Amino acid sequence: MTKARKKVVVIGAGFGGLQVIKSLANNNQFEVLAIDKKNHHLFQPLLYQVATAVLSPADIAIPTRSITTNYKNVKILYGEVTDIDFQKKEVKFQNNIEKYDYLVIASGAKTSYFGNTNWESKTLGLKNLKDALAIRRQILLSFEQAELIGDYEKAKSLMHYVIIGGGPTGVELAGSIAELSHNIIRKDFRNIDSGMTKVTLIEAGPKLLNAFSDLSSQFTKQKLESRGVEVLTNSPVIDITDSGVVLKDRTIESKTIIWAAGVEGSELAKKITLNKDKANRILVDEFCRSLDYQDVFVIGDAANFSKNLSRPLPGVSPVAMQQGRYVAKFILNLEKNKKTASFQYFDKGIMATIGRTDAVAEFGSIRLKGLFGWLGWLFVHLVYQVGFKNKMSTLISWVWSYLTFRAGSRLIQEEVTDPSVRS
Ligand SMILES: Cc1cc2nc3c(=O)[nH]c(=O)nc-3n(C[C@H](O)[C@H](O)[C@H](O)COP(=O)(O)OP(=O)(O)OC[C@H]3O[C@@H](n4cnc5c(N)ncnc54)[C@H](O)[C@@H]3O)c2cc1C
């Protein structure tokens, strides 16, 4: 008698979820159902390049359905999971209910304002394509408005970009906005000099890139400053108002404030009744299983994996990908009544780019900075892009931007309307 196929439901087809799907693909022991509220897999590390008009959305995203075309046992459904009944082993989404034998929660994270919910409407976050396009629109629009005003003093707050959070995303955005305004678009305006644009990067802690060595952190600060970025460390944000950012000793007036200061567990993680930490990340054991249910696994940014560690594993894509492959193997072994050793993270290192020809990278005791760091960064970010077409289009855009000092995706999608005609 043939054994009934076990059903694995995966919530989220991001970095972690996709690895579960790939590892169980075309294995007839399993029926795999992946549910995602986005129809595409997104390469988040390059989101900042969409936000600063270097790349187009389609360069860094790929329809999930097209990745799984040849995985006959995999079904993709486009929906937002809103509830899970762990007793009945049911997942609820878009008026559907699906049963599971094994559940993998890979729902990622969302932007966190550390309880200051009113700051959300005054800033722009960077977590998905919609966010990146909103930042791109705001930056391009502010230059157009400044050109209309035609007077730097009056357009000052339009031409001042403030980024809060000195981690890799904040550093990459600051470097890229400085490059866009000081170099790339400078010759395109007649009434304003976009080279007078101010970019301020604010970090609450004592240094940029907290996870890096002091040497890499100092190098990053110095390189950003040489590109015209004002770097403020030890500067916790007290408040954010309609006119700007309030610090202990001053207020920085700006019409564009980007929040890159933190993330917390997804909306779904917030709702469900599993053991969680303060940031709504679900606590897991050494096998990436929730502490509450043996058939529920949680991976990537949604999880707090801290077993035998001094602090939880970081919210980076290698953690999610390795945990995805591990959980698939764990489930396969379970079906064979085989034991699986506990999850071990293999740390491949950390990197962040500052701008053209400058990046920092650390692999254990090996440290790269400047051009070699940048070449390493380019290579890694091309290799890990999903899909040949995306790798090629990204490479072509990079080579073109590098050689011509231009950015190809400077589109504002909506038409402007004249308020005096409409009112
Ligand atoms: C701007 C930015 C830059 C980054 N740069 C780097 C970097 O340089 N290097 C690095 O290693 N990491 C980087 N990261 C972090 C990295 O992207 C994450 O660690 C990684 O994406 C985590 O993978 P995941 O599978 O846990 O979640 P994700 O990849 O975020 O996937 C989660 C998926 O779940 C889906 N989902 C969420 N809720 C639901 C729901 N209720 N129902 C259905 N679907 C749902 C989402 O649509 C999404 O597709 C960056 C992140 C950001 C935002």
Short mmCIF file of C-alpha atoms and ligand atoms in Angstrom, two decimals:
data_model
loop_
_atom_site.label_atom_id
_atom_site.label_comp_id
_atom_site.label_asym_id
_atom_site.label_seq_id
_atom_site.Cartn_x
_atom_site.Cartn_y
_atom_site.Cartn_z
CA MET A 1 0.00 0.00 0.00
CA THR A 2 1.40 3.45 -0.91
CA LYS A 3 1.86 5.91 1.95
CA ALA A 4 -0.35 9.06 1.86
CA ARG A 5 1.61 12.15 0.85
CA LYS A 6 2.41 14.51 3.71
CA LYS A 7 1.38 18.10 3.22
CA VAL A 8 3.95 20.80 3.98
CA VAL A 9 2.53 24.33 4.09
CA VAL A 10 5.11 27.12 3.79
CA ILE A 11 4.06 30.66 4.72
CA GLY A 12 6.23 33.08 2.75
CA ALA A 13 8.37 32.39 -0.32
CA GLY A 14 11.22 34.75 0.57
CA PHE A 15 14.81 33.71 1.19
CA GLY A 16 13.96 30.99 3.72
CA GLY A 17 10.66 29.70 2.32
CA LEU A 18 12.07 29.31 -1.17
CA GLN A 19 14.81 27.02 0.11
CA VAL A 20 12.24 24.76 1.80
CA ILE A 21 10.30 24.62 -1.48
CA LYS A 22 13.39 23.88 -3.58
CA SER A 23 14.63 21.20 -1.19
CA LEU A 24 11.30 19.32 -1.27
CA ALA A 25 10.61 19.93 -4.98
CA ASN A 26 9.64 16.86 -7.03
CA ASN A 27 9.75 14.61 -3.97
CA ASN A 28 6.57 12.59 -4.26
CA GLN A 29 6.43 11.88 -0.54
CA PHE A 30 5.30 15.48 -0.10
CA GLU A 31 2.70 17.90 -1.33
CA VAL A 32 4.06 21.42 -0.85
CA LEU A 33 1.79 24.46 -0.64
CA ALA A 34 3.45 27.88 -0.48
CA ILE A 35 1.29 30.88 0.40
CA ASP A 36 2.68 34.38 -0.06
CA LYS A 37 1.04 37.81 0.05
CA LYS A 38 3.39 38.93 -2.70
CA ASN A 39 3.44 37.26 -6.11
CA HIS A 40 7.21 37.59 -6.33
CA HIS A 41 10.39 36.58 -4.62
CA LEU A 42 12.32 39.74 -3.72
CA PHE A 43 16.06 40.26 -3.44
CA GLN A 44 15.91 42.76 -0.56
CA PRO A 45 19.67 43.51 -0.37
CA LEU A 46 19.36 45.51 -3.62
CA LEU A 47 16.16 47.37 -2.70
CA TYR A 48 18.16 50.51 -1.99
CA GLN A 49 19.27 50.56 -5.64
CA VAL A 50 15.63 50.61 -6.76
CA ALA A 51 15.00 53.40 -4.24
CA THR A 52 17.84 55.44 -5.75
CA ALA A 53 16.94 54.77 -9.41
CA VAL A 54 19.93 52.57 -10.28
CA LEU A 55 17.88 49.40 -10.86
CA SER A 56 14.28 48.74 -11.91
CA PRO A 57 11.88 46.67 -9.77
CA ALA A 58 11.96 43.76 -12.23
CA ASP A 59 15.76 43.53 -11.89
CA ILE A 60 15.48 42.38 -8.27
CA ALA A 61 12.15 40.52 -8.18
CA ILE A 62 10.95 37.39 -9.91
CA PRO A 63 7.42 35.89 -10.01
CA THR A 64 7.41 33.00 -7.53
CA ARG A 65 5.21 30.95 -9.85
CA SER A 66 7.87 31.12 -12.56
CA ILE A 67 10.52 29.71 -10.19
CA THR A 68 8.36 26.67 -9.42
CA THR A 69 7.14 25.85 -12.97
CA ASN A 70 8.95 22.49 -13.01
CA TYR A 71 8.24 21.54 -9.38
CA LYS A 72 5.23 19.29 -9.95
CA ASN A 73 4.47 18.71 -6.26
CA VAL A 74 4.55 22.44 -5.43
CA LYS A 75 1.51 24.71 -5.50
CA ILE A 76 1.73 28.50 -5.03
CA LEU A 77 -1.20 30.53 -3.72
CA TYR A 78 -1.29 34.31 -3.61
CA GLY A 79 -2.77 35.27 -0.27
CA GLU A 80 -2.15 36.71 3.16
CA VAL A 81 -2.27 34.23 6.01
CA THR A 82 -4.25 35.89 8.76
CA ASP A 83 -4.63 33.11 11.29
CA ILE A 84 -3.38 29.65 12.19
CA ASP A 85 -5.26 27.05 14.23
CA PHE A 86 -2.43 24.97 15.65
CA GLN A 87 -4.81 22.47 17.29
CA LYS A 88 -6.69 21.73 14.09
CA LYS A 89 -3.51 22.18 11.98
CA GLU A 90 -5.18 24.73 9.75
CA VAL A 91 -3.96 27.88 8.01
CA LYS A 92 -6.45 30.63 7.13
CA PHE A 93 -6.07 33.04 4.21
CA GLN A 94 -8.34 34.88 1.71
CA ASN A 95 -11.43 32.98 2.98
CA ASN A 96 -9.57 29.69 2.47
CA ILE A 97 -8.58 27.08 4.97
CA GLU A 98 -5.75 24.66 4.24
CA LYS A 99 -4.72 21.74 6.44
CA TYR A 100 -1.09 20.83 7.03
CA ASP A 101 0.99 17.97 8.37
CA TYR A 102 4.01 20.22 8.74
CA LEU A 103 3.96 24.00 8.84
CA VAL A 104 6.91 26.25 8.06
CA ILE A 105 6.50 29.89 9.06
CA ALA A 106 8.89 31.96 6.92
CA SER A 107 6.99 35.24 7.00
CA GLY A 108 10.03 37.49 7.51
CA ALA A 109 10.00 40.81 9.34
CA LYS A 110 8.51 44.28 9.07
CA THR A 111 9.84 47.76 9.80
CA SER A 112 9.87 48.56 13.51
CA TYR A 113 9.48 52.05 14.96
CA PHE A 114 10.17 50.82 18.50
CA GLY A 115 6.73 51.80 19.70
CA ASN A 116 6.74 55.29 18.09
CA THR A 117 3.85 54.46 15.77
CA ASN A 118 3.28 58.11 14.79
CA TRP A 119 6.74 58.19 13.17
CA GLU A 120 5.59 55.72 10.53
CA SER A 121 3.49 58.31 8.67
CA LYS A 122 6.31 60.89 8.75
CA THR A 123 9.03 58.65 7.35
CA LEU A 124 9.62 56.25 4.49
CA GLY A 125 10.63 52.66 5.32
CA LEU A 126 12.46 50.23 3.05
CA LYS A 127 11.17 46.68 3.24
CA ASN A 128 9.50 45.91 -0.09
CA LEU A 129 9.20 47.16 -3.68
CA LYS A 130 6.34 49.51 -2.79
CA ASP A 131 8.58 51.19 -0.19
CA ALA A 132 11.51 51.44 -2.62
CA LEU A 133 9.31 53.03 -5.28
CA ALA A 134 7.88 55.47 -2.72
CA ILE A 135 11.41 56.58 -1.79
CA ARG A 136 12.40 56.87 -5.46
CA ARG A 137 9.30 58.95 -6.19
CA GLN A 138 9.91 61.22 -3.21
CA ILE A 139 13.57 61.84 -4.09
CA LEU A 140 12.87 62.54 -7.77
CA LEU A 141 9.83 64.67 -6.94
CA SER A 142 11.77 66.77 -4.44
CA PHE A 143 14.35 67.66 -7.09
CA GLU A 144 11.59 68.56 -9.56
CA GLN A 145 9.91 70.78 -6.94
CA ALA A 146 13.22 72.42 -6.08
CA GLU A 147 13.83 73.11 -9.80
CA LEU A 148 10.37 74.74 -9.96
CA ILE A 149 11.14 76.91 -6.93
CA GLY A 150 14.54 77.64 -8.43
CA ASP A 151 16.02 79.10 -5.27
CA TYR A 152 18.27 77.00 -3.03
CA GLU A 153 17.46 78.86 0.20
CA LYS A 154 13.70 78.33 -0.35
CA ALA A 155 14.18 74.72 -1.52
CA LYS A 156 16.64 73.79 1.24
CA SER A 157 14.41 71.35 3.12
CA LEU A 158 13.46 69.66 -0.19
CA MET A 159 17.13 69.11 -0.92
CA HIS A 160 17.99 67.67 2.47
CA TYR A 161 17.65 63.90 2.84
CA VAL A 162 17.80 62.39 6.28
CA ILE A 163 18.36 58.69 6.88
CA ILE A 164 17.84 57.27 10.36
CA GLY A 165 19.78 54.10 11.19
CA GLY A 166 23.49 53.53 10.57
CA GLY A 167 23.31 49.83 9.69
CA PRO A 168 24.06 48.47 6.20
CA THR A 169 20.76 49.73 4.73
CA GLY A 170 21.26 53.29 6.08
CA VAL A 171 24.88 53.39 4.91
CA GLU A 172 24.01 52.07 1.44
CA LEU A 173 21.14 54.52 1.03
CA ALA A 174 23.18 57.51 2.22
CA GLY A 175 26.05 56.69 -0.16
CA SER A 176 23.70 56.13 -3.06
CA ILE A 177 21.61 59.31 -2.55
CA ALA A 178 24.83 61.34 -2.30
CA GLU A 179 26.07 59.82 -5.55
CA LEU A 180 22.75 60.44 -7.29
CA SER A 181 22.49 64.08 -6.26
CA HIS A 182 26.16 65.13 -6.29
CA ASN A 183 27.15 63.36 -9.50
CA ILE A 184 24.55 61.53 -11.55
CA ILE A 185 21.83 64.16 -12.00
CA ARG A 186 23.93 67.29 -11.49
CA LYS A 187 24.12 68.30 -15.17
CA ASP A 188 20.39 67.73 -15.74
CA PHE A 189 18.99 70.72 -13.82
CA ARG A 190 19.19 74.40 -14.77
CA ASN A 191 17.67 76.35 -11.84
CA ILE A 192 19.22 74.42 -8.97
CA ASP A 193 22.57 72.82 -8.32
CA SER A 194 21.77 69.32 -7.07
CA GLY A 195 25.38 69.17 -5.87
CA MET A 196 24.25 71.36 -2.95
CA THR A 197 22.00 68.56 -1.71
CA LYS A 198 22.59 67.57 1.91
CA VAL A 199 22.46 63.96 3.05
CA THR A 200 22.50 63.28 6.79
CA LEU A 201 22.88 59.82 8.28
CA ILE A 202 21.80 59.57 11.93
CA GLU A 203 22.85 56.72 14.22
CA ALA A 204 21.85 56.45 17.87
CA GLY A 205 24.86 54.32 18.82
CA PRO A 206 28.54 55.24 18.89
CA LYS A 207 29.41 53.82 15.46
CA LEU A 208 28.10 52.97 12.01
CA LEU A 209 27.74 49.29 11.01
CA ASN A 210 27.56 48.00 14.56
CA ALA A 211 28.19 44.37 13.59
CA PHE A 212 31.52 45.26 11.90
CA SER A 213 34.97 45.89 13.39
CA ASP A 214 35.88 49.43 14.48
CA LEU A 215 38.28 49.65 11.53
CA SER A 216 35.57 48.92 8.93
CA SER A 217 33.18 51.21 10.73
CA GLN A 218 35.66 54.14 10.76
CA PHE A 219 36.54 53.52 7.10
CA THR A 220 32.82 53.66 6.22
CA LYS A 221 32.31 56.93 8.10
CA GLN A 222 35.32 58.54 6.47
CA LYS A 223 34.30 57.39 2.97
CA LEU A 224 30.73 58.61 3.43
CA GLU A 225 31.98 61.99 4.65
CA SER A 226 34.32 62.28 1.67
CA ARG A 227 31.20 61.80 -0.49
CA GLY A 228 29.50 64.71 1.24
CA VAL A 229 27.36 62.76 3.71
CA GLU A 230 27.00 64.25 7.19
CA VAL A 231 27.33 61.38 9.68
CA LEU A 232 25.91 61.87 13.17
CA THR A 233 26.67 59.13 15.69
CA ASN A 234 25.56 59.04 19.35
CA SER A 235 22.47 60.90 18.15
CA PRO A 236 19.23 59.23 19.26
CA VAL A 237 16.14 60.62 17.59
CA ILE A 238 13.88 62.34 20.12
CA ASP A 239 10.97 63.05 17.80
CA ILE A 240 9.93 63.23 14.17
CA THR A 241 7.58 66.02 13.16
CA ASP A 242 6.12 67.30 9.88
CA SER A 243 9.08 69.61 9.47
CA GLY A 244 11.93 67.29 10.37
CA VAL A 245 13.91 65.22 12.85
CA VAL A 246 14.36 66.37 16.43
CA LEU A 247 17.67 65.47 18.07
CA LYS A 248 18.94 66.36 21.56
CA ASP A 249 20.69 69.52 20.40
CA ARG A 250 18.93 70.52 17.17
CA THR A 251 16.17 69.93 14.65
CA ILE A 252 17.05 68.94 11.10
CA GLU A 253 14.51 70.25 8.62
CA SER A 254 13.78 67.81 5.84
CA LYS A 255 10.92 66.78 3.56
CA THR A 256 12.43 63.31 3.04
CA ILE A 257 13.12 61.22 6.13
CA ILE A 258 13.98 57.57 5.60
CA TRP A 259 13.67 55.12 8.47
CA ALA A 260 16.26 52.31 8.34
CA ALA A 261 16.60 51.74 12.06
CA GLY A 262 15.07 48.38 12.80
CA VAL A 263 12.75 45.47 12.11
CA GLU A 264 10.44 43.24 14.12
CA GLY A 265 8.48 40.04 13.46
CA SER A 266 5.83 40.20 10.72
CA GLU A 267 2.19 41.16 11.28
CA LEU A 268 1.28 37.46 11.30
CA ALA A 269 3.87 36.64 13.96
CA LYS A 270 2.43 39.44 16.09
CA LYS A 271 -1.03 37.88 15.90
CA ILE A 272 -0.40 34.19 16.52
CA THR A 273 -0.17 32.65 19.96
CA LEU A 274 3.31 31.14 19.97
CA ASN A 275 6.11 31.98 22.39
CA LYS A 276 7.83 35.14 21.13
CA ASP A 277 10.48 37.66 22.12
CA LYS A 278 9.88 41.42 22.59
CA ALA A 279 10.37 42.03 18.85
CA ASN A 280 7.64 39.50 17.97
CA ARG A 281 10.12 36.95 16.70
CA ILE A 282 8.97 33.41 17.40
CA LEU A 283 11.20 31.47 19.79
CA VAL A 284 12.54 28.22 18.35
CA ASP A 285 14.54 25.28 19.65
CA GLU A 286 17.82 23.96 18.23
CA PHE A 287 15.88 22.22 15.43
CA CYS A 288 14.16 25.46 14.28
CA ARG A 289 10.88 24.17 15.78
CA SER A 290 8.52 26.43 17.67
CA LEU A 291 8.67 25.85 21.42
CA ASP A 292 4.94 25.16 21.41
CA TYR A 293 4.27 22.68 18.57
CA GLN A 294 6.54 19.93 17.23
CA ASP A 295 5.09 20.13 13.70
CA VAL A 296 5.57 23.92 13.38
CA PHE A 297 8.93 25.24 12.18
CA VAL A 298 9.93 28.90 12.07
CA ILE A 299 12.86 30.16 10.01
CA GLY A 300 14.65 33.35 8.98
CA ASP A 301 13.68 36.81 10.18
CA ALA A 302 10.46 35.47 11.73
CA ALA A 303 12.42 33.34 14.22
CA ASN A 304 14.49 33.98 17.30
CA PHE A 305 17.12 31.24 17.20
CA SER A 306 19.32 31.67 20.24
CA LYS A 307 19.83 28.13 21.49
CA ASN A 308 23.40 27.78 22.84
CA LEU A 309 24.28 31.27 21.54
CA SER A 310 25.02 34.50 23.43
CA ARG A 311 22.56 36.38 21.21
CA PRO A 312 20.01 35.44 18.52
CA LEU A 313 21.18 34.74 14.98
CA PRO A 314 21.09 37.93 12.89
CA GLY A 315 18.29 38.79 10.46
CA VAL A 316 20.26 38.15 7.28
CA SER A 317 19.53 36.07 4.22
CA PRO A 318 22.16 33.33 4.77
CA VAL A 319 20.50 32.46 8.10
CA ALA A 320 17.09 32.18 6.43
CA MET A 321 18.42 30.14 3.50
CA GLN A 322 20.42 27.72 5.65
CA GLN A 323 17.47 27.25 8.02
CA GLY A 324 15.16 26.63 5.04
CA ARG A 325 17.37 23.82 3.72
CA TYR A 326 17.81 22.46 7.25
CA VAL A 327 14.08 22.29 7.99
CA ALA A 328 13.40 20.48 4.69
CA LYS A 329 16.07 17.92 5.63
CA PHE A 330 14.63 17.61 9.15
CA ILE A 331 11.16 16.86 7.74
CA LEU A 332 12.58 14.34 5.24
CA ASN A 333 14.45 12.59 8.06
CA LEU A 334 11.35 12.57 10.26
CA GLU A 335 9.50 10.67 7.55
CA LYS A 336 12.35 8.15 7.47
CA ASN A 337 12.38 7.92 11.29
CA LYS A 338 15.92 9.28 11.20
CA LYS A 339 17.36 11.77 13.68
CA THR A 340 18.77 15.12 12.55
CA ALA A 341 21.56 16.95 14.37
CA SER A 342 20.73 20.41 15.66
CA PHE A 343 20.95 23.41 13.29
CA GLN A 344 24.41 24.97 13.01
CA TYR A 345 24.77 28.33 11.30
CA PHE A 346 27.71 28.64 8.96
CA ASP A 347 28.65 32.32 9.06
CA LYS A 348 29.92 33.34 5.62
CA GLY A 349 30.72 36.90 6.68
CA ILE A 350 29.22 40.37 6.39
CA MET A 351 29.47 43.14 3.83
CA ALA A 352 28.12 46.60 3.08
CA THR A 353 28.71 48.94 0.17
CA ILE A 354 29.37 52.65 0.59
CA GLY A 355 29.30 53.67 -3.07
CA ARG A 356 31.21 53.36 -6.31
CA THR A 357 34.49 51.44 -5.69
CA ASP A 358 34.06 51.40 -1.90
CA ALA A 359 32.67 48.68 0.36
CA VAL A 360 33.63 46.82 3.52
CA ALA A 361 33.55 43.05 3.91
CA GLU A 362 34.58 40.80 6.79
CA PHE A 363 34.96 37.02 6.57
CA GLY A 364 36.28 35.85 9.94
CA SER A 365 39.76 37.35 10.23
CA ILE A 366 39.83 38.38 6.55
CA ARG A 367 38.85 42.03 6.06
CA LEU A 368 38.42 43.77 2.74
CA LYS A 369 37.79 47.44 2.21
CA GLY A 370 37.73 49.88 -0.67
CA LEU A 371 37.89 48.50 -4.22
CA PHE A 372 38.46 44.84 -3.25
CA GLY A 373 35.55 44.99 -0.81
CA TRP A 374 33.40 46.53 -3.53
CA LEU A 375 34.32 43.90 -6.14
CA GLY A 376 33.56 41.18 -3.56
CA TRP A 377 30.22 42.85 -2.80
CA LEU A 378 29.29 43.06 -6.52
CA PHE A 379 30.18 39.40 -7.06
CA VAL A 380 28.21 38.10 -4.06
CA HIS A 381 25.13 40.18 -4.88
CA LEU A 382 25.11 38.95 -8.47
CA VAL A 383 25.60 35.29 -7.55
CA TYR A 384 22.79 35.29 -4.98
CA GLN A 385 20.24 37.03 -7.23
CA VAL A 386 17.53 34.53 -8.19
CA GLY A 387 17.08 33.94 -11.94
CA PHE A 388 19.49 34.26 -14.88
CA LYS A 389 17.56 37.17 -16.43
CA ASN A 390 17.79 39.20 -13.21
CA LYS A 391 21.51 38.51 -12.87
CA MET A 392 22.08 39.67 -16.45
CA SER A 393 19.88 42.78 -16.28
CA THR A 394 21.48 43.82 -12.97
CA LEU A 395 24.97 43.31 -14.39
CA ILE A 396 24.14 45.33 -17.52
CA SER A 397 22.62 48.18 -15.45
CA TRP A 398 25.69 48.24 -13.17
CA VAL A 399 28.19 48.29 -16.03
CA TRP A 400 26.19 51.01 -17.80
CA SER A 401 25.88 53.17 -14.64
CA TYR A 402 29.55 52.68 -13.82
CA LEU A 403 30.73 53.71 -17.27
CA THR A 404 28.29 56.54 -17.94
CA PHE A 405 27.67 57.94 -14.41
CA ARG A 406 23.93 57.70 -15.09
CA ALA A 407 20.95 56.06 -13.39
CA GLY A 408 18.41 54.54 -15.73
CA SER A 409 15.25 54.27 -13.64
CA ARG A 410 14.45 57.89 -12.87
CA LEU A 411 10.73 57.67 -13.54
CA ILE A 412 7.94 59.40 -11.65
CA GLN A 413 4.89 57.41 -12.68
CA GLU A 414 2.04 59.84 -12.12
CA GLU A 415 1.34 63.04 -14.04
CA VAL A 416 1.65 66.28 -12.11
CA THR A 417 -1.57 68.24 -11.56
CA ASP A 418 -1.73 72.02 -11.22
CA PRO A 419 -3.55 72.84 -7.94
CA SER A 420 -4.72 76.25 -9.24
CA VAL A 421 -6.61 74.56 -12.12
CA ARG A 422 -8.22 71.88 -9.93
CA SER A 423 -9.32 74.05 -6.98
C1 LIG B 1 16.60 46.95 2.66
C2 LIG B 1 17.14 45.62 3.11
C3 LIG B 1 18.46 45.29 2.82
C4 LIG B 1 18.97 44.06 3.24
N1 LIG B 1 20.28 43.75 2.94
C5 LIG B 1 20.76 42.53 3.25
C6 LIG B 1 22.08 42.16 2.87
O1 LIG B 1 22.81 42.94 2.26
N2 LIG B 1 22.52 40.91 3.20
C7 LIG B 1 21.72 40.02 3.87
O2 LIG B 1 22.14 38.89 4.12
N3 LIG B 1 20.48 40.35 4.26
C8 LIG B 1 19.98 41.58 3.97
N4 LIG B 1 18.70 41.92 4.35
C9 LIG B 1 17.94 40.99 5.20
C10 LIG B 1 17.35 39.86 4.38
O3 LIG B 1 16.65 40.38 3.28
C11 LIG B 1 16.43 39.06 5.29
O4 LIG B 1 17.20 38.56 6.35
C12 LIG B 1 15.80 37.89 4.54
O5 LIG B 1 14.95 38.39 3.53
C13 LIG B 1 14.99 37.01 5.51
O6 LIG B 1 14.41 35.99 4.79
P1 LIG B 1 12.98 35.43 5.25
O7 LIG B 1 12.70 34.27 4.36
O8 LIG B 1 12.97 35.22 6.70
O9 LIG B 1 11.98 36.62 4.95
P2 LIG B 1 11.65 37.36 3.59
O10 LIG B 1 12.71 37.13 2.57
O11 LIG B 1 11.35 38.76 3.96
O12 LIG B 1 10.33 36.64 3.09
C14 LIG B 1 9.14 36.68 3.81
C15 LIG B 1 8.01 36.38 2.87
O13 LIG B 1 6.82 36.16 3.62
C16 LIG B 1 5.75 36.79 3.00
N5 LIG B 1 4.72 37.04 4.03
C17 LIG B 1 4.83 37.79 5.14
N6 LIG B 1 3.70 37.73 5.87
C18 LIG B 1 2.87 36.91 5.20
C19 LIG B 1 1.54 36.46 5.44
N7 LIG B 1 0.85 36.83 6.54
N8 LIG B 1 0.96 35.65 4.53
C20 LIG B 1 1.64 35.28 3.41
N9 LIG B 1 2.89 35.67 3.14
C21 LIG B 1 3.50 36.47 4.03
C22 LIG B 1 6.34 38.04 2.40
O14 LIG B 1 5.54 38.54 1.34
C23 LIG B 1 7.70 37.53 1.93
O15 LIG B 1 7.67 37.09 0.60
C24 LIG B 1 18.15 43.14 3.95
C25 LIG B 1 16.82 43.48 4.22
C26 LIG B 1 16.32 44.71 3.80
C27 LIG B 1 14.90 45.06 4.09
#
